[in-house]
CSV table of C-alpha atoms in Angstrom, one decimal:
chain,number,residue,atom,x,y,z
A,1,MET,CA,58.9,152.6,96.4
A,2,SER,CA,62.4,153.0,95.8
A,3,ASP,CA,62.4,149.4,93.0
A,4,MET,CA,58.9,151.5,91.9
A,5,PRO,CA,59.4,153.7,88.3
A,6,ASP,CA,58.7,156.7,90.5
A,7,VAL,CA,55.8,157.7,87.4
A,8,SER,CA,54.8,154.4,88.6
A,9,ALA,CA,55.2,156.0,92.7
A,10,THR,CA,53.5,158.9,91.2
A,11,VAL,CA,50.4,157.5,90.0
A,12,LEU,CA,50.3,155.6,92.4
A,13,LEU,CA,50.3,158.3,95.4
A,14,ARG,CA,47.8,160.1,93.6
A,15,TYR,CA,45.5,156.8,93.3
A,16,ALA,CA,45.7,156.3,96.9
A,17,GLU,CA,44.6,159.9,97.4
A,18,LEU,CA,41.7,160.2,95.3
A,19,THR,CA,40.5,156.9,96.9
A,20,ARG,CA,40.4,159.0,100.1
A,21,GLU,CA,38.8,162.7,99.0
A,22,MET,CA,36.3,159.3,97.3
A,23,LEU,CA,36.7,157.4,100.3
A,24,ALA,CA,35.2,161.5,102.4
A,25,LEU,CA,33.2,162.3,99.4
A,26,ALA,CA,30.9,159.4,100.1
A,27,GLN,CA,31.3,160.2,103.7
A,28,ARG,CA,29.6,163.4,103.2
A,29,GLU,CA,27.1,161.6,100.7
A,30,GLU,CA,28.9,163.9,98.3
A,31,TRP,CA,27.6,161.3,95.5
A,32,ASP,CA,28.7,164.2,91.9
A,33,ALA,CA,31.6,165.1,92.8
A,34,TRP,CA,32.6,161.1,94.1
A,35,LEU,CA,31.9,160.2,90.3
A,36,LEU,CA,33.9,162.8,89.1
A,37,LEU,CA,37.1,161.7,90.6
A,38,GLY,CA,35.8,158.7,89.8
A,39,GLU,CA,37.0,158.9,86.3
A,40,GLN,CA,40.2,160.2,87.4
A,41,ARG,CA,40.9,157.4,89.4
A,42,ASP,CA,39.7,154.6,86.8
A,43,GLU,CA,42.3,156.5,84.7
A,44,CYS,CA,44.6,156.1,87.1
A,45,PHE,CA,44.5,152.6,87.8
A,46,THR,CA,45.0,151.6,84.0
A,47,GLN,CA,48.2,153.2,83.9
A,48,LEU,CA,49.4,151.0,87.6
A,49,SER,CA,48.1,148.5,86.3
A,50,GLU,CA,49.7,148.8,83.2
A,51,SER,CA,53.3,149.9,84.3
A,52,SER,CA,53.6,147.8,87.9
A,53,GLN,CA,55.3,144.6,88.5
A,54,VAL,CA,53.2,143.4,91.6
A,55,GLY,CA,56.0,141.1,92.4
A,56,SER,CA,58.9,143.7,93.2
A,57,LEU,CA,56.9,145.9,95.2
A,58,ASP,CA,58.5,147.3,98.6
A,59,GLU,CA,57.3,147.6,102.0
A,60,GLU,CA,56.1,151.3,101.4
A,61,THR,CA,54.0,150.5,98.9
A,62,ARG,CA,52.7,147.6,99.7
A,63,ALA,CA,51.5,149.7,103.2
A,64,ILE,CA,50.3,152.2,100.4
A,65,LEU,CA,47.9,150.2,98.9
A,66,VAL,CA,46.7,147.8,101.2
A,67,GLU,CA,45.6,150.7,102.3
A,68,THR,CA,44.2,152.7,99.4
A,69,LEU,CA,41.9,148.7,99.0
A,70,GLN,CA,40.6,149.8,103.2
A,71,ARG,CA,39.4,152.3,101.5
A,72,ASN,CA,38.3,151.2,99.1
A,73,ARG,CA,36.4,148.7,100.5
A,74,GLN,CA,34.2,151.3,103.3
A,75,MET,CA,34.4,153.3,99.5
A,76,GLU,CA,31.5,150.4,98.5
A,77,ASP,CA,30.3,149.7,101.7
A,78,LEU,CA,29.2,153.0,101.9
A,79,VAL,CA,27.7,152.3,97.7
A,80,ALA,CA,25.8,149.5,98.5
A,81,ASN,CA,24.7,150.5,101.0
A,82,ARG,CA,23.3,154.3,98.1
A,83,HIS,CA,22.7,152.0,95.6
A,84,HIS,CA,20.1,150.2,98.3
A,85,GLU,CA,18.4,153.7,99.5
A,86,LEU,CA,17.7,154.7,95.5
A,87,SER,CA,16.9,150.9,95.4
A,88,GLU,CA,13.3,151.7,97.6
A,89,LEU,CA,13.7,155.2,96.7
A,90,LEU,CA,13.2,153.9,92.5
A,91,GLN,CA,10.4,150.7,94.2
A,92,SER,CA,8.3,154.0,96.0
A,93,LEU,CA,8.5,155.6,92.9
A,94,ARG,CA,7.0,153.1,90.4
A,95,GLN,CA,4.2,152.0,93.4
A,96,GLN,CA,2.7,155.4,93.5
A,97,GLN,CA,2.9,155.7,89.3
A,98,LYS,CA,0.7,152.5,89.3
A,99,ILE,CA,-1.6,154.6,92.2
A,100,SER,CA,-1.7,157.1,90.4
A,101,THR,CA,-2.4,156.2,86.6
A,102,THR,CA,-4.9,153.6,87.8
A,103,TYR,CA,-7.3,156.4,90.0
A,104,ARG,CA,-7.2,158.4,86.7
């Protein structure tokens, strides 16, 4: 990561670590903790987008970014599955509420 300023390198490594931690939390379905780390990761992303120049990345930095993006895709799949589960649960609850209201 010799081409990146120290601050950008530090932020990138923190972003990658937060992504790793968030993926592990999503795999364990620890969504509250996942959301908290997501806020921290969003801050890192903002810092990266303001300070990094994509064209000047060395191979090590590129590898970290590729790995982080792969983890992010895995996490997106897990979140999409959870969203689908919650949507089904919400639909079921609404149906139960309608039935309960109808037979009162």
